[in-house]
Short mmCIF file of C-alpha atoms and ligand atoms in Angstrom, two decimals:
data_model
loop_
_atom_site.label_atom_id
_atom_site.label_comp_id
_atom_site.label_asym_id
_atom_site.label_seq_id
_atom_site.Cartn_x
_atom_site.Cartn_y
_atom_site.Cartn_z
CA MET A 1 107.34 118.81 97.14
CA LYS A 2 109.10 121.09 96.05
CA LYS A 3 107.13 124.41 95.73
CA SER A 4 106.34 124.65 91.62
CA GLU A 5 104.98 121.33 92.71
CA LEU A 6 102.98 122.41 95.62
CA GLU A 7 100.71 125.45 93.72
CA THR A 8 100.93 123.08 90.85
CA MET A 9 98.74 121.09 93.45
CA ARG A 10 96.74 123.36 94.97
CA LYS A 11 95.64 124.81 91.31
CA SER A 12 94.34 121.21 90.16
CA PHE A 13 92.90 121.30 93.87
CA ASP A 14 90.63 124.54 93.13
CA THR A 15 89.77 123.20 90.11
CA VAL A 16 87.96 120.07 91.20
CA LYS A 17 86.95 122.52 94.46
CA SER A 18 84.77 124.43 91.43
CA ARG A 19 83.79 121.73 89.57
CA SER A 20 82.31 119.65 92.01
CA ASN A 21 80.44 122.96 93.85
CA SER A 22 77.20 122.49 92.08
CA ILE A 23 76.74 118.67 92.24
CA LYS A 24 77.79 118.50 95.80
CA ASP A 25 75.07 120.56 96.79
CA SER A 26 72.42 119.25 94.79
CA GLU A 27 69.62 117.66 96.33
CA SER A 28 70.17 113.82 94.98
CA THR A 29 74.14 114.16 96.12
CA LYS A 30 72.79 114.74 99.63
CA ARG A 31 69.90 111.98 99.28
CA LEU A 32 72.86 109.79 97.91
CA THR A 33 75.48 110.84 100.74
CA LYS A 34 73.33 109.59 103.42
CA ARG A 35 72.64 106.89 102.16
CA VAL A 36 75.79 105.56 101.69
CA GLN A 37 76.66 106.74 105.09
CA GLU A 38 74.28 103.82 106.05
CA ILE A 39 74.98 100.83 103.81
CA LYS A 40 79.13 101.98 105.47
CA LYS A 41 77.86 102.08 108.80
CA TYR A 42 75.50 98.44 108.49
CA SER A 43 78.62 97.07 106.84
CA PHE A 44 80.64 98.22 109.71
CA GLU A 45 77.84 96.09 112.40
CA ASN A 46 77.57 93.25 110.16
CA LYS A 47 81.15 92.60 109.31
CA ASP A 48 81.43 88.96 109.88
CA GLU A 49 78.95 88.27 108.17
CA LEU A 50 79.48 89.89 104.79
CA PHE A 51 82.67 88.45 104.82
CA ASN A 52 81.86 84.72 105.39
CA GLN A 53 79.04 86.02 102.56
CA VAL A 54 80.79 87.48 99.54
CA ILE A 55 83.32 84.29 99.76
CA ASP A 56 80.66 81.94 99.10
CA SER A 57 79.17 84.39 96.68
CA PHE A 58 83.32 84.21 94.78
CA LYS A 59 83.29 80.40 94.16
CA ARG A 60 79.78 80.15 93.00
CA ASN A 61 80.63 82.53 90.44
CA GLY A 62 84.32 80.26 90.15
CA ILE A 63 86.34 83.80 91.65
CA GLU A 64 88.84 83.09 93.26
CA VAL A 65 89.25 83.95 96.25
CA GLU A 66 92.33 83.74 99.54
CA PHE A 67 92.92 86.27 102.32
CA ALA A 68 95.98 88.21 103.26
CA LYS A 69 96.29 88.64 107.14
CA THR A 70 99.40 90.45 106.65
CA SER A 71 100.74 92.69 103.29
CA GLN A 72 103.09 90.62 103.38
CA ASP A 73 100.69 87.60 102.98
CA ALA A 74 98.73 89.30 100.48
CA LEU A 75 102.84 89.67 98.20
CA ASP A 76 103.60 86.05 98.92
CA ILE A 77 99.88 85.43 97.01
CA ILE A 78 100.81 87.58 94.55
CA ASP A 79 104.16 85.70 94.02
CA GLY A 80 102.94 82.56 94.02
CA LEU A 81 100.49 83.58 91.50
CA ILE A 82 102.64 85.53 88.87
CA ASP A 83 105.47 82.27 88.80
CA GLU A 84 102.12 80.13 87.94
CA TYR A 85 102.09 82.37 85.05
CA ASP A 86 106.03 82.67 84.81
CA ALA A 87 105.30 86.40 84.47
CA GLU A 88 107.69 89.07 83.13
CA VAL A 89 105.61 91.96 82.55
CA ILE A 90 102.19 92.77 84.67
CA ALA A 91 99.73 94.87 83.97
CA LYS A 92 99.08 96.98 87.02
CA ALA A 93 95.00 99.78 87.72
CA LYS A 94 95.83 102.42 90.51
CA SER A 95 95.49 101.14 93.36
CA ASN A 96 95.46 101.85 97.13
CA THR A 97 95.16 99.02 98.55
CA LEU A 98 98.21 97.12 96.53
CA GLY A 99 100.27 101.48 97.60
CA GLU A 100 99.76 100.02 100.52
CA ILE A 101 101.17 96.59 100.48
CA ASN A 102 104.10 98.21 98.09
CA LEU A 103 103.55 95.74 95.24
CA LYS A 104 106.23 97.61 92.64
CA ASN A 105 109.18 98.16 95.14
CA HIS A 106 108.61 94.17 95.96
CA LEU A 107 108.09 92.80 92.88
CA LYS A 108 111.80 92.68 90.93
CA ILE A 109 109.43 92.41 87.61
CA ASP A 110 107.79 95.08 84.76
CA VAL A 111 104.91 96.57 86.19
CA VAL A 112 103.81 98.76 83.77
CA GLU A 113 101.19 101.29 85.33
CA THR A 114 98.77 102.04 82.85
CA ASP A 115 96.58 104.72 85.01
CA LEU A 116 98.09 107.96 82.79
CA GLY A 117 99.26 109.70 86.15
CA ASP A 118 100.56 106.88 88.08
CA ARG A 119 102.79 105.97 84.08
CA ILE A 120 103.50 109.44 84.44
CA LEU A 121 104.84 109.43 88.11
CA GLN A 122 106.22 105.77 87.37
CA LEU A 123 107.98 107.25 84.64
CA LYS A 124 109.50 109.77 86.47
CA LYS A 125 111.49 108.19 89.00
CA THR A 126 112.28 109.41 92.26
CA ASP A 127 109.75 111.14 94.62
CA ASN A 128 107.00 110.18 92.90
CA LYS A 129 104.67 109.44 95.60
CA PRO A 130 100.90 110.52 94.28
CA VAL A 131 99.25 113.89 95.79
CA HIS A 132 96.26 112.97 96.07
CA PRO A 133 94.40 109.32 94.65
CA THR A 134 91.87 110.28 91.77
CA GLY A 135 94.66 112.12 90.41
CA PRO A 136 98.07 111.51 91.26
CA ALA A 137 100.71 113.59 88.84
CA SER A 138 98.30 117.13 89.67
CA HIS A 139 101.13 118.42 91.42
CA LEU A 140 103.34 118.05 87.49
CA ASN A 141 102.98 120.88 85.16
CA ILE A 142 103.04 120.58 81.60
CA GLU A 143 106.47 121.01 81.16
CA ASP A 144 107.11 119.02 83.75
CA ILE A 145 105.69 115.99 82.26
CA THR A 146 106.54 116.82 79.35
CA GLY A 147 110.14 116.79 80.16
CA ILE A 148 109.88 113.64 82.57
CA VAL A 149 107.65 111.49 78.98
CA ASN A 150 110.81 112.54 76.57
CA GLU A 151 113.63 112.14 78.99
CA SER A 152 112.00 107.96 79.72
CA LEU A 153 110.68 107.26 76.54
CA ASP A 154 113.16 108.51 74.74
CA VAL A 155 110.57 110.36 72.29
CA ASN A 156 110.43 114.12 71.56
CA VAL A 157 106.87 115.50 72.36
CA ASN A 158 105.95 119.18 72.01
CA PRO A 159 103.62 120.31 76.28
CA ASP A 160 100.73 119.25 74.69
CA ALA A 161 98.72 117.08 76.03
CA GLN A 162 97.23 115.01 73.48
CA GLU A 163 100.88 113.78 72.02
CA ILE A 164 102.18 113.26 75.40
CA MET A 165 98.74 110.88 76.23
CA ARG A 166 99.72 108.90 72.81
CA ALA A 167 103.50 108.98 73.26
CA VAL A 168 102.82 107.24 76.69
CA ARG A 169 99.31 105.15 75.35
CA ALA A 170 102.03 103.28 72.80
CA ASP A 171 104.56 102.51 74.91
CA VAL A 172 102.14 100.97 77.82
CA LEU A 173 100.22 98.89 74.87
CA LYS A 174 103.47 97.76 73.46
CA ARG A 175 105.10 96.63 76.64
CA LEU A 176 102.20 94.89 77.59
CA GLU A 177 102.03 92.86 74.45
CA ASN A 178 103.30 89.60 75.61
CA ALA A 179 101.96 90.42 79.29
CA ARG A 180 99.29 87.66 80.71
CA VAL A 181 98.87 88.56 84.00
CA GLY A 182 96.80 91.95 85.05
CA ILE A 183 96.42 93.22 88.92
CA SER A 184 93.99 95.87 89.80
CA GLY A 185 92.18 97.33 93.31
CA ALA A 186 88.59 97.41 93.39
CA ASN A 187 86.60 100.89 94.30
CA ALA A 188 83.57 98.24 96.27
CA ILE A 189 82.70 94.58 96.84
CA ALA A 190 79.03 93.18 96.45
CA SER A 191 78.68 90.50 99.30
CA GLU A 192 75.17 89.03 98.08
CA GLU A 193 76.48 89.18 94.17
CA GLY A 194 80.15 88.18 94.51
CA SER A 195 81.03 91.63 92.59
CA LEU A 196 82.89 93.82 92.44
CA VAL A 197 83.30 97.05 91.28
CA MET A 198 86.12 99.18 89.74
CA VAL A 199 85.35 102.78 87.70
CA HIS A 200 88.03 104.80 85.34
CA ASN A 201 87.94 106.93 83.17
CA GLU A 202 90.48 105.70 80.57
CA GLY A 203 89.67 101.99 79.55
CA ASN A 204 92.63 100.33 81.83
CA ILE A 205 91.01 98.86 83.89
CA SER A 206 90.20 97.00 80.80
CA ILE A 207 92.94 95.66 79.56
CA VAL A 208 94.06 95.00 82.63
CA SER A 209 90.96 92.41 83.53
CA LEU A 210 92.05 90.92 79.86
CA LYS A 211 95.13 89.38 80.52
CA ASP A 212 94.71 85.76 80.84
CA LEU A 213 95.28 86.43 84.94
CA HIS A 214 93.44 89.52 86.92
CA ILE A 215 94.33 90.01 90.16
CA ILE A 216 92.08 92.41 92.55
CA VAL A 217 93.80 93.19 95.72
CA ALA A 218 91.07 95.27 98.57
CA GLY A 219 90.59 95.39 101.79
CA ILE A 220 87.79 94.18 103.78
CA ASP A 221 86.24 97.11 104.29
CA LYS A 222 85.24 97.03 100.18
CA ILE A 223 82.42 94.42 101.09
CA VAL A 224 79.17 95.69 101.54
CA PRO A 225 76.28 93.95 101.17
CA THR A 226 75.00 94.58 97.41
CA LEU A 227 75.69 95.64 93.89
CA GLU A 228 73.63 98.38 93.85
CA ASP A 229 75.61 99.33 97.68
CA ALA A 230 77.89 99.13 95.48
CA ILE A 231 77.10 101.46 92.42
CA SER A 232 75.80 103.81 95.46
CA ILE A 233 79.36 103.85 97.18
CA VAL A 234 81.73 104.60 93.44
CA LYS A 235 78.73 106.77 92.50
CA LEU A 236 79.38 109.69 95.49
CA GLU A 237 83.11 108.47 94.80
CA THR A 238 83.88 110.20 91.66
CA ILE A 239 81.76 113.22 92.25
CA PHE A 240 83.84 113.86 95.22
CA ALA A 241 86.91 112.83 93.89
CA THR A 242 86.68 114.59 90.21
CA GLY A 243 83.34 116.96 90.08
CA SER A 244 81.83 113.96 87.77
CA TYR A 245 78.04 112.89 88.04
CA VAL A 246 80.27 109.22 86.82
CA THR A 247 83.03 107.64 85.37
CA SER A 248 83.45 106.77 81.70
CA TYR A 249 83.56 103.47 82.63
CA MET A 250 82.42 101.32 85.47
CA ASN A 251 83.60 97.25 85.30
CA VAL A 252 81.64 94.91 87.26
CA ILE A 253 83.84 91.97 87.19
CA SER A 254 81.81 88.57 88.89
CA GLY A 255 83.59 86.31 87.22
CA PRO A 256 85.54 84.76 84.56
CA SER A 257 85.43 85.33 80.87
CA LYS A 258 83.59 82.51 79.72
CA THR A 259 81.14 80.65 77.17
CA ALA A 260 78.83 78.17 76.38
CA ASP A 261 77.93 78.03 72.70
CA ILE A 262 79.85 75.40 71.46
CA GLU A 263 77.18 72.45 72.04
CA LYS A 264 76.58 73.52 75.46
CA LYS A 265 79.82 73.27 77.01
CA LEU A 266 81.24 75.46 79.53
CA ILE A 267 84.87 76.78 78.37
CA LYS A 268 86.89 79.71 79.70
CA ASN A 269 88.61 83.09 78.40
CA MET A 270 87.02 84.21 75.69
CA TYR A 271 88.53 87.40 75.54
CA GLY A 272 88.91 88.36 78.88
CA ALA A 273 90.21 86.12 82.39
CA GLU A 274 90.28 82.48 82.95
CA ARG A 275 91.50 83.06 86.38
CA VAL A 276 89.71 85.88 88.64
CA VAL A 277 91.71 85.95 92.18
CA VAL A 278 90.68 88.18 94.52
CA ILE A 279 92.71 88.72 97.99
CA LEU A 280 91.54 90.01 100.54
CA LEU A 281 93.34 92.19 103.05
CA ASP A 282 92.89 93.20 106.40
CA ASN A 283 96.53 94.51 107.54
CA GLY A 284 95.37 95.98 110.84
CA ARG A 285 91.57 96.91 109.02
CA SER A 286 90.39 95.11 112.00
CA GLU A 287 91.63 96.68 114.78
CA ALA A 288 91.18 100.06 113.05
CA ILE A 289 88.33 103.09 114.29
CA GLU A 290 84.80 102.15 113.37
CA GLU A 291 85.12 105.78 111.70
CA CYS A 292 88.19 105.65 108.84
CA LEU A 293 87.43 102.49 107.68
CA TYR A 294 83.83 104.29 106.63
CA CYS A 295 86.37 105.89 103.95
CA ILE A 296 85.60 106.25 100.17
CA GLY A 297 88.92 107.07 99.28
CA CYS A 298 87.58 110.53 97.05
CA GLY A 299 90.21 112.67 98.78
CA ASN A 300 88.41 115.75 99.13
CA CYS A 301 89.63 115.76 103.20
CA ILE A 302 93.05 116.51 101.10
CA VAL A 303 91.88 118.63 99.15
CA HIS A 304 90.57 121.53 101.73
CA CYS A 305 93.54 120.64 104.77
CA PRO A 306 95.22 123.67 105.08
CA VAL A 307 98.83 121.64 105.75
CA TYR A 308 98.40 119.41 102.51
CA ASN A 309 97.93 121.92 100.69
CA ALA A 310 101.06 124.24 102.29
CA VAL A 311 103.32 120.85 102.81
CA GLY A 312 101.31 118.32 99.96
CA ASN A 313 102.18 114.77 100.47
CA GLU A 314 104.55 114.24 102.84
CA PHE A 315 101.54 114.73 105.24
CA GLY A 316 100.87 111.30 105.14
CA PHE A 317 101.37 107.43 105.30
CA ASN A 318 102.33 105.98 101.82
CA ASN A 319 99.53 106.56 99.18
CA TYR A 320 96.86 107.93 102.28
CA LEU A 321 97.53 111.75 102.33
CA GLY A 322 96.68 113.37 104.54
CA GLY A 323 95.28 113.44 108.15
CA ARG A 324 93.06 110.09 107.44
CA GLY A 325 95.84 108.07 106.29
CA VAL A 326 98.31 108.97 109.17
CA ALA A 327 95.37 107.54 111.22
CA MET A 328 95.40 104.98 109.23
CA SER A 329 99.32 104.18 109.13
CA LYS A 330 98.30 103.14 113.05
CA PHE A 331 96.71 100.36 112.03
CA ILE A 332 98.49 99.52 109.00
CA GLU A 333 101.95 99.80 110.86
CA ASP A 334 102.63 101.48 114.41
CA ASP A 335 102.64 103.87 116.51
CA GLU A 336 105.76 105.03 115.47
CA THR A 337 104.84 105.94 111.39
CA CYS A 338 102.01 107.17 112.85
CA PHE A 339 104.38 109.69 114.70
CA ASN A 340 106.28 110.04 112.00
CA SER A 341 103.34 110.38 108.96
CA GLY A 342 102.14 113.81 110.54
CA LEU A 343 100.51 113.07 113.87
CA TYR A 344 101.76 116.15 115.22
CA MET A 345 101.46 118.62 111.86
CA CYS A 346 97.67 118.17 112.10
CA THR A 347 95.96 121.69 113.56
CA LEU A 348 93.43 120.02 114.22
CA CYS A 349 91.51 122.48 112.03
CA GLY A 350 87.99 119.96 111.58
CA LEU A 351 88.08 121.36 107.76
CA CYS A 352 87.96 117.36 106.62
CA THR A 353 85.42 116.10 108.49
CA LEU A 354 83.01 119.52 107.33
CA ASN A 355 84.18 118.20 103.71
CA CYS A 356 83.88 114.36 103.80
CA PRO A 357 80.13 112.74 102.49
CA LEU A 358 81.07 110.90 105.25
CA SER A 359 81.90 112.85 108.05
CA ILE A 360 85.07 111.00 109.73
CA PRO A 361 85.56 112.86 112.08
CA THR A 362 89.85 112.66 110.98
CA ASN A 363 90.33 115.69 113.13
CA GLU A 364 89.31 113.65 116.95
CA ILE A 365 90.47 110.74 115.56
CA LEU A 366 94.10 112.06 115.61
CA GLU A 367 94.04 114.08 119.08
CA ASN A 368 92.98 110.97 121.04
CA MET A 369 95.83 108.91 118.78
CA ARG A 370 98.19 111.49 120.64
CA LYS A 371 97.19 111.39 123.95
CA LEU A 372 98.03 107.56 123.14
CA SER A 373 101.38 107.90 120.79
CA THR A 374 102.05 110.41 124.27
CA ASP A 375 102.02 107.14 126.14
CA VAL A 376 104.04 105.00 124.17
CA GLY A 377 106.91 108.15 124.47
CA PHE A 378 106.62 109.22 120.63
CA TYR A 379 105.46 112.94 120.52
CA PRO A 380 107.62 116.29 119.61
CA ARG A 381 110.81 116.82 121.14
CA ALA A 382 109.60 120.36 122.01
CA HIS A 383 106.95 119.01 124.51
CA GLY A 384 108.76 116.86 125.70
CA LYS A 385 110.61 119.30 127.33
CA ILE A 386 107.90 121.98 127.73
CA LYS A 387 106.99 118.87 130.55
CA ASP A 388 110.00 118.26 132.12
CA ASN A 389 109.84 122.10 132.18
CA VAL A 390 106.37 121.95 134.10
CA SER A 391 107.25 119.15 136.64
CA LYS A 392 111.05 120.72 137.28
CA ASN A 393 110.17 124.23 137.21
CA ASP A 394 106.56 124.65 137.41
CA SER A 395 107.09 126.60 134.34
CA PRO A 396 106.84 125.27 131.14
CA TYR A 397 110.16 128.18 130.57
S1 SF4 B 1 91.95 118.62 110.63
FE1 SF4 B 1 93.79 118.39 110.74
S2 SF4 B 1 94.07 117.13 109.01
FE2 SF4 B 1 91.68 117.78 108.82
S3 SF4 B 1 91.50 119.68 107.44
FE3 SF4 B 1 92.50 120.16 109.48
S4 SF4 B 1 94.60 119.33 109.55
FE4 SF4 B 1 94.41 119.13 108.10
#
């Protein structure tokens, strides 16, 4: 990342920190935090039962459900669905899971980001990795964004947030006029009800969910027992990610769009999707350390991480940023990816753990991973030289 981008990112992080401080310390947030910790622990300990239950619940609700062991499995399922609809353009919502499976690079059709920050990064074309799970373009200042939008959309907007938003919105809506397929992730899944919860401020997930086919790709770690539990999780995520109590929109999807208003005959596709297909993704999660799966995706760890603040999104893996992203890369990919994602960049300071609402001990996880990584030959060359010197000369030098 460029120096100016890092500076803009740090300023954006400071804004989130000051906005969220009072809410984070309130008694109600403390109670919510405790509740979510219990929900995540219970969900991990009962993951097999919840997984089986949610499949039954989805089927009962008329939601189609698929299981993807790997990214490739998920992409194959998506390819098949897109072929069925002969789609040339699809509407996409912001999702770390879709980033994880590399959806955009895989699909050879027009995948239109509907989230403003993600769309700006998409228009940027190069160096367009997000810097925060809910504020993907927090590193770009308004002049940068104006240049990107004017050049890629062939418009002439001023460096004014309203003007930029209108130009991007008009272009996105025009491109999606004839789209029949929408794709998104989910913030949490309620097993008992078979409901998927998605939060957003822009209203864009509503656009995605109104297409004929709505594909939802979500990690198996998103499954929790009930809708109340799922709402608790997204509420805590919102507080820690944005400093607000609640987002403008919270979509709860529990089935396709349907009506029985004409002679009580059930028909689908009134306004929303005629088909909702959920792809439950494992992709290393069943091998992952329990605490890694507690993550609710608020991004508060990277906001406080000194390494992330210094180097930005090169510390992390794919859309999974910072130390926790490095840890997950070992399970999603392998030891080599984990090493290359910044396993040895971490200072082990523990600020991520202190600022994580789930107290994920990322520093301890990374410290243990370093030992395992060394055993399989991935360690900094300088460390290897010191080790050789000690064994040859009884001295590190
Ligand atoms: S322990 Fe590592 S990942 Fe966590 S805040 Fe410190 S430097 Fe960042």
